[in-house]
Short mmCIF file of C-alpha atoms in Angstrom, two decimals:
data_model
loop_
_atom_site.label_atom_id
_atom_site.label_comp_id
_atom_site.label_asym_id
_atom_site.label_seq_id
_atom_site.Cartn_x
_atom_site.Cartn_y
_atom_site.Cartn_z
CA MET A 1 -0.16 0.16 -0.02
CA PRO A 2 1.73 2.69 -0.89
CA ASP A 3 2.06 5.74 1.47
CA GLU A 4 1.84 9.58 0.86
CA THR A 5 5.16 9.98 2.19
CA ASP A 6 6.80 7.31 0.59
CA PRO A 7 9.36 9.10 -2.20
CA ILE A 8 8.66 10.37 -5.13
CA SER A 9 9.62 7.75 -7.92
CA ASP A 10 11.48 8.73 -11.57
CA ASP A 11 8.42 7.17 -13.37
CA GLU A 12 5.33 8.94 -11.61
CA LEU A 13 3.34 11.54 -13.17
CA LEU A 14 2.65 14.97 -11.22
CA TYR A 15 -0.62 16.86 -11.62
CA ARG A 16 -0.55 20.57 -11.67
CA ARG A 17 -4.48 21.88 -11.38
CA ILE A 18 -4.72 24.96 -13.60
CA PRO A 19 -7.87 27.17 -12.82
CA ASP A 20 -9.53 28.05 -16.03
CA SER A 21 -11.07 31.49 -14.77
CA MET A 22 -7.24 33.08 -15.01
CA HIS A 23 -7.55 32.67 -18.77
CA TRP A 24 -3.96 30.79 -17.89
CA TYR A 25 -4.83 28.29 -20.75
CA ASP A 26 -7.63 27.90 -23.53
CA PRO A 27 -6.84 25.29 -26.05
CA GLY A 28 -8.77 26.44 -28.67
CA SER A 29 -5.18 27.64 -28.95
CA ASN A 30 -2.03 26.60 -30.19
CA LEU A 31 -0.44 28.56 -27.48
CA THR A 32 1.00 26.83 -23.93
CA PRO A 33 -0.06 26.76 -20.65
CA SER A 34 0.94 30.45 -19.51
CA PRO A 35 4.16 30.97 -17.33
CA GLU A 36 1.72 31.64 -14.19
CA ALA A 37 0.07 28.98 -14.18
CA PHE A 38 3.46 28.26 -12.75
CA ARG A 39 3.81 31.07 -10.98
CA PRO A 40 3.65 30.32 -6.70
CA LYS A 41 0.99 32.67 -5.59
CA VAL A 42 0.63 33.43 -2.05
CA ARG A 43 -0.17 30.60 -0.40
CA ASP A 44 2.65 28.58 -2.25
CA LYS A 45 4.37 30.10 0.45
CA THR A 46 6.71 26.66 1.02
CA GLY A 47 6.77 25.41 -2.61
CA LEU A 48 4.51 25.12 -5.54
CA SER A 49 1.77 22.24 -4.91
CA LEU A 50 1.19 19.66 -7.04
CA PHE A 51 -0.29 16.22 -7.40
CA ARG A 52 1.02 12.16 -7.05
CA ALA A 53 -0.63 10.64 -9.96
CA ASN A 54 -0.63 7.18 -8.08
CA PHE A 55 -2.79 8.91 -5.34
CA VAL A 56 -5.28 11.07 -7.01
CA THR A 57 -6.95 10.54 -10.14
CA PRO A 58 -7.88 14.46 -12.36
CA GLU A 59 -11.01 14.34 -11.96
CA LYS A 60 -11.03 13.94 -8.48
CA LEU A 61 -8.28 16.73 -8.66
CA ALA A 62 -11.06 18.98 -10.31
CA GLN A 63 -13.68 18.53 -7.92
CA ASN A 64 -15.04 21.23 -5.81
CA ASP A 65 -18.45 22.68 -4.40
CA ARG A 66 -17.80 26.59 -6.18
CA ASN A 67 -18.25 25.28 -9.32
CA ALA A 68 -14.66 26.67 -9.93
CA ARG A 69 -13.42 24.99 -12.77
CA PHE A 70 -9.60 23.64 -13.57
CA TYR A 71 -7.72 21.85 -16.70
CA VAL A 72 -5.25 19.36 -14.94
CA ALA A 73 -1.43 19.63 -16.38
CA ILE A 74 0.64 16.43 -15.98
CA LEU A 75 4.00 16.41 -15.64
CA CYS A 76 6.57 13.64 -15.70
CA GLU A 77 8.52 13.73 -12.13
CA ARG A 78 11.70 12.97 -14.51
CA GLU A 79 11.87 15.47 -16.25
CA LEU A 80 10.97 17.83 -13.54
CA ARG A 81 14.42 16.30 -11.73
CA GLU A 82 15.78 16.53 -14.85
CA LEU A 83 15.74 19.88 -14.95
CA GLY A 84 17.30 20.35 -11.40
CA LEU A 85 13.62 21.24 -9.81
CA GLU A 86 13.52 18.40 -6.88
CA ILE A 87 9.50 17.67 -5.90
CA ILE A 88 8.94 16.51 -2.21
CA PRO A 89 6.27 14.80 -0.23
CA LYS A 90 3.68 17.33 2.03
CA PRO A 91 0.69 15.17 2.74
CA ASN A 92 -2.12 17.69 3.05
CA PRO A 93 -5.01 15.99 5.16
CA THR A 94 -6.88 18.90 4.26
CA GLY A 95 -6.83 19.12 0.27
CA PRO A 96 -6.51 15.97 -1.95
CA PRO A 97 -3.96 13.05 -1.76
CA GLY A 98 -0.76 12.58 -3.11
CA HIS A 99 -0.05 16.77 -1.98
CA CYS A 100 3.29 17.28 -3.16
CA GLU A 101 5.32 20.62 -3.63
CA ILE A 102 9.21 21.86 -5.39
CA PRO A 103 10.53 24.10 -2.56
CA GLU A 104 12.16 25.88 -5.13
CA LEU A 105 9.65 27.58 -6.22
CA ARG A 106 8.24 29.48 -3.35
CA TYR A 107 6.31 32.99 -3.34
CA GLU A 108 9.23 34.81 -2.12
CA ASN A 109 11.64 33.79 -4.41
CA ARG A 110 8.41 34.24 -8.02
CA ARG A 111 10.78 37.38 -9.21
CA GLU A 112 14.04 35.48 -8.90
CA THR A 113 15.81 34.60 -12.02
CA ARG A 114 15.52 31.50 -11.75
CA SER A 115 12.74 30.72 -10.42
CA GLU A 116 10.88 33.06 -13.88
CA GLU A 117 13.02 30.35 -16.04
CA PHE A 118 11.49 27.33 -14.48
CA GLN A 119 8.41 28.86 -15.05
CA VAL A 120 8.42 29.43 -18.25
CA ALA A 121 10.35 25.54 -18.73
CA LEU A 122 7.78 24.29 -16.09
CA ALA A 123 4.65 26.15 -18.94
CA THR A 124 6.70 25.55 -22.00
CA MET A 125 8.52 22.48 -22.32
CA LEU A 126 7.05 20.07 -19.53
CA CYS A 127 3.58 19.49 -20.02
CA VAL A 128 3.16 16.39 -20.78
CA GLU A 129 -0.48 16.31 -21.65
CA ILE A 130 -3.61 18.55 -20.26
CA LEU A 131 -6.80 17.50 -19.65
CA GLY A 132 -10.11 19.73 -18.91
CA PRO A 133 -11.61 21.56 -19.02
CA LEU A 134 -13.03 18.85 -16.14
CA PRO A 135 -16.14 18.66 -14.28
CA THR A 136 -16.44 20.30 -11.14
CA SER A 137 -18.88 17.28 -9.42
CA MET B 1 31.22 3.30 -56.70
CA ARG B 2 32.44 7.12 -56.81
CA ASP B 3 31.03 7.41 -60.37
CA ALA B 4 27.57 5.12 -59.77
CA VAL B 5 27.26 8.39 -56.84
CA ALA B 6 27.48 10.87 -59.32
CA THR B 7 25.31 9.60 -61.81
CA LEU B 8 22.42 9.39 -59.33
CA SER B 9 20.22 12.56 -59.87
CA PRO B 10 18.54 14.16 -56.45
CA GLU B 11 15.31 13.40 -55.80
CA ILE B 12 13.28 16.48 -58.27
CA LYS B 13 11.51 19.14 -55.73
CA ALA B 14 9.61 21.73 -56.85
CA ALA B 15 11.62 25.05 -57.09
CA VAL B 16 9.29 27.50 -55.79
CA SER B 17 6.32 26.45 -54.29
CA THR B 18 3.40 29.02 -56.25
CA SER B 19 0.56 27.96 -52.99
CA GLY B 20 -0.44 31.39 -52.82
CA ASP B 21 -0.21 33.43 -48.70
CA LYS B 22 -3.35 35.30 -48.21
CA SER B 23 -3.17 36.10 -44.77
CA THR B 24 0.21 36.98 -44.76
CA PRO B 25 0.50 41.24 -45.66
CA VAL B 26 2.48 42.05 -48.21
CA THR B 27 3.59 45.28 -47.09
CA ALA B 28 5.24 46.42 -44.14
CA GLU B 29 3.07 49.15 -43.63
CA ARG B 30 -0.08 46.61 -44.14
CA LEU B 31 1.70 44.74 -41.46
CA GLU B 32 1.76 47.21 -39.29
CA ASP B 33 -1.84 48.11 -39.35
CA ASN B 34 -2.88 44.28 -38.83
CA TRP B 35 -0.31 45.11 -35.93
CA ARG B 36 -2.39 48.07 -35.18
CA GLU B 37 -5.66 46.60 -35.18
CA ARG B 38 -4.77 43.63 -33.12
CA TRP B 39 -3.59 45.70 -30.40
CA ASN B 40 -6.63 47.94 -30.59
CA GLU B 41 -8.64 44.41 -30.32
CA CYS B 42 -6.79 43.36 -27.06
CA ILE B 43 -7.21 47.21 -25.86
CA ASP B 44 -11.07 46.47 -26.37
CA SER B 45 -11.80 43.35 -26.23
CA THR B 46 -10.02 42.35 -23.63
CA LEU B 47 -8.37 45.66 -21.00
CA ILE B 48 -11.90 47.52 -20.76
CA GLU B 49 -13.67 44.03 -20.70
CA TRP B 50 -11.62 43.19 -17.76
CA GLY B 51 -11.74 46.97 -16.29
CA ARG B 52 -15.32 46.20 -16.35
CA ASN B 53 -15.93 43.65 -14.71
CA PRO B 54 -12.47 43.27 -13.01
CA ASP B 55 -13.80 41.30 -10.13
CA GLN B 56 -14.18 38.27 -12.82
CA PHE B 57 -10.93 37.30 -11.56
CA ALA B 58 -10.90 37.34 -7.71
CA ASP B 59 -11.23 34.21 -6.46
CA PRO B 60 -10.37 34.24 -2.25
CA ASP B 61 -9.94 30.78 -2.12
CA GLU B 62 -7.26 30.60 -4.25
CA GLY B 63 -5.88 33.12 -3.39
CA PHE B 64 -6.36 35.32 -6.35
CA ARG B 65 -6.80 38.64 -6.63
CA ALA B 66 -8.58 40.61 -9.66
CA PRO B 67 -6.01 43.03 -11.09
CA THR B 68 -6.69 46.66 -10.41
CA THR B 69 -8.36 49.62 -12.20
CA MET B 70 -4.90 51.06 -11.54
CA CYS B 71 -3.60 48.41 -13.43
CA ILE B 72 -5.72 47.71 -15.65
CA GLN B 73 -5.60 51.94 -16.54
CA ALA B 74 -2.00 51.76 -16.76
CA ALA B 75 -1.94 48.61 -19.39
CA ILE B 76 -4.22 50.37 -21.74
CA ARG B 77 -1.55 53.43 -21.60
CA VAL B 78 0.70 51.02 -22.35
CA ALA B 79 -0.89 49.61 -25.21
CA LEU B 80 -2.34 52.62 -27.15
CA ARG B 81 1.11 54.10 -26.78
CA LEU B 82 2.65 50.44 -28.20
CA ARG B 83 -0.27 50.12 -30.73
CA ASP B 84 0.92 54.66 -31.60
CA LEU B 85 4.22 53.95 -32.23
CA LYS B 86 5.99 54.91 -36.06
CA GLU B 87 6.69 51.32 -36.56
CA PRO B 88 4.25 49.56 -33.52
CA PRO B 89 5.18 45.95 -31.93
CA PRO B 90 3.84 42.70 -32.26
CA PRO B 91 1.57 42.44 -30.26
CA PRO B 92 0.51 40.06 -27.67
CA SER B 93 -0.57 36.54 -28.09
CA ARG B 94 -2.35 36.79 -24.90
CA VAL B 95 -2.93 39.24 -22.02
CA VAL B 96 -3.68 37.17 -18.59
CA PRO B 97 -3.69 38.50 -15.27
CA ASP B 98 -1.45 37.55 -12.75
CA GLY B 99 -3.43 36.96 -9.51
CA GLU B 100 -1.74 39.78 -7.31
CA GLY B 101 -3.81 42.44 -9.12
CA GLY B 102 -1.20 42.72 -12.27
CA LEU B 103 -1.64 41.22 -14.88
CA VAL B 104 1.10 40.15 -17.80
CA PHE B 105 1.39 40.67 -21.94
CA GLU B 106 2.93 37.34 -22.99
CA ARG B 107 4.34 36.90 -26.57
CA ILE B 108 5.50 34.16 -27.62
CA ALA B 109 6.99 33.54 -31.27
CA GLY B 110 8.98 30.37 -31.86
CA ASP B 111 11.76 30.29 -28.68
CA THR B 112 11.05 33.33 -27.55
CA HIS B 113 8.86 34.20 -25.18
CA GLU B 114 8.67 38.06 -23.91
CA SER B 115 6.39 39.28 -20.66
CA LEU B 116 5.73 42.33 -20.09
CA ARG B 117 4.56 42.37 -16.61
CA VAL B 118 1.96 45.46 -15.43
CA TYR B 119 2.32 45.06 -11.48
CA ALA B 120 -0.26 45.86 -9.31
CA ASP B 121 1.25 49.18 -8.40
CA CYS B 122 1.56 50.26 -11.61
CA ALA B 123 5.28 49.06 -11.58
CA GLY B 124 6.12 47.28 -15.35
CA GLU B 125 9.14 44.70 -16.43
CA LEU B 126 9.70 43.36 -19.56
CA LEU B 127 11.01 39.86 -20.07
CA THR B 128 13.06 38.11 -22.68
CA PHE B 129 13.81 34.28 -22.46
CA LYS B 130 15.36 32.48 -25.47
CA HIS B 131 14.83 29.04 -25.13
CA CYS B 132 13.77 28.75 -21.47
CA GLU B 133 16.42 31.40 -19.97
CA LEU B 134 15.96 34.57 -19.49
CA LYS B 135 18.07 36.86 -21.41
CA SER B 136 17.42 40.64 -20.36
CA ARG B 137 14.98 41.95 -17.74
CA LEU B 138 14.16 46.05 -18.45
CA ILE B 139 12.10 47.73 -15.68
CA LEU B 140 9.45 50.20 -17.13
CA ARG B 141 8.27 53.12 -16.04
CA LEU B 142 4.81 53.19 -16.85
CA THR B 143 3.35 56.17 -15.04
#
């Protein structure tokens, strides 16, 4: 039985939620998502939030009672690690299972060069696929 | 063997493509007009509309703040200024809120990514990335 605190293996897939309301991704255009979708926001104090595919489905991740629609970007742990990003498990008992974080991408350092470059790389190079917008319930 | 190679002709290819490109303006002037028109669309369809209802981007549950009125007004001034240049720059590929009270004009061309950021306090910044590497960061005065 896998545990949420288990280290993340190279072949694991990871999910990143992208809110539809912010226009950061438009499947009708031929553009990759905006780097804003990977820019730490005020709540990302300890790292950018991702979720492990071994513990949650994209559909479950998109569910909410606010009727807010989400896309879910799929990323591969190996590709993030090869870029130099570390991903650590950080289970959150009040949120969806499989929560993990990229500690290097935090709100406080979001304007630093390295962080800005990672944001662009995540958006333009590292999304394996983007699903959605997914049903909210 | 050398002779054999020398006598083999390469595959015949069309020297000149005859398919017409009707979408690309034929003169620089027309290209600039086209860009001005797209800057207009950006101002009218996006920024002015956002100004009418900025709260569509506020989401306290996600911690997102809507672009401030001041920021949207500054962004409109920037867009107008760029549109009215004698040689206007290409229009943005998209404009997005940054979730922190500001917004970003983004332009993507091949492996180049440009972000013209207008922060909530109307500070401005132009970042140019090539192959995801930050090549330049220019602080802009937008007031």
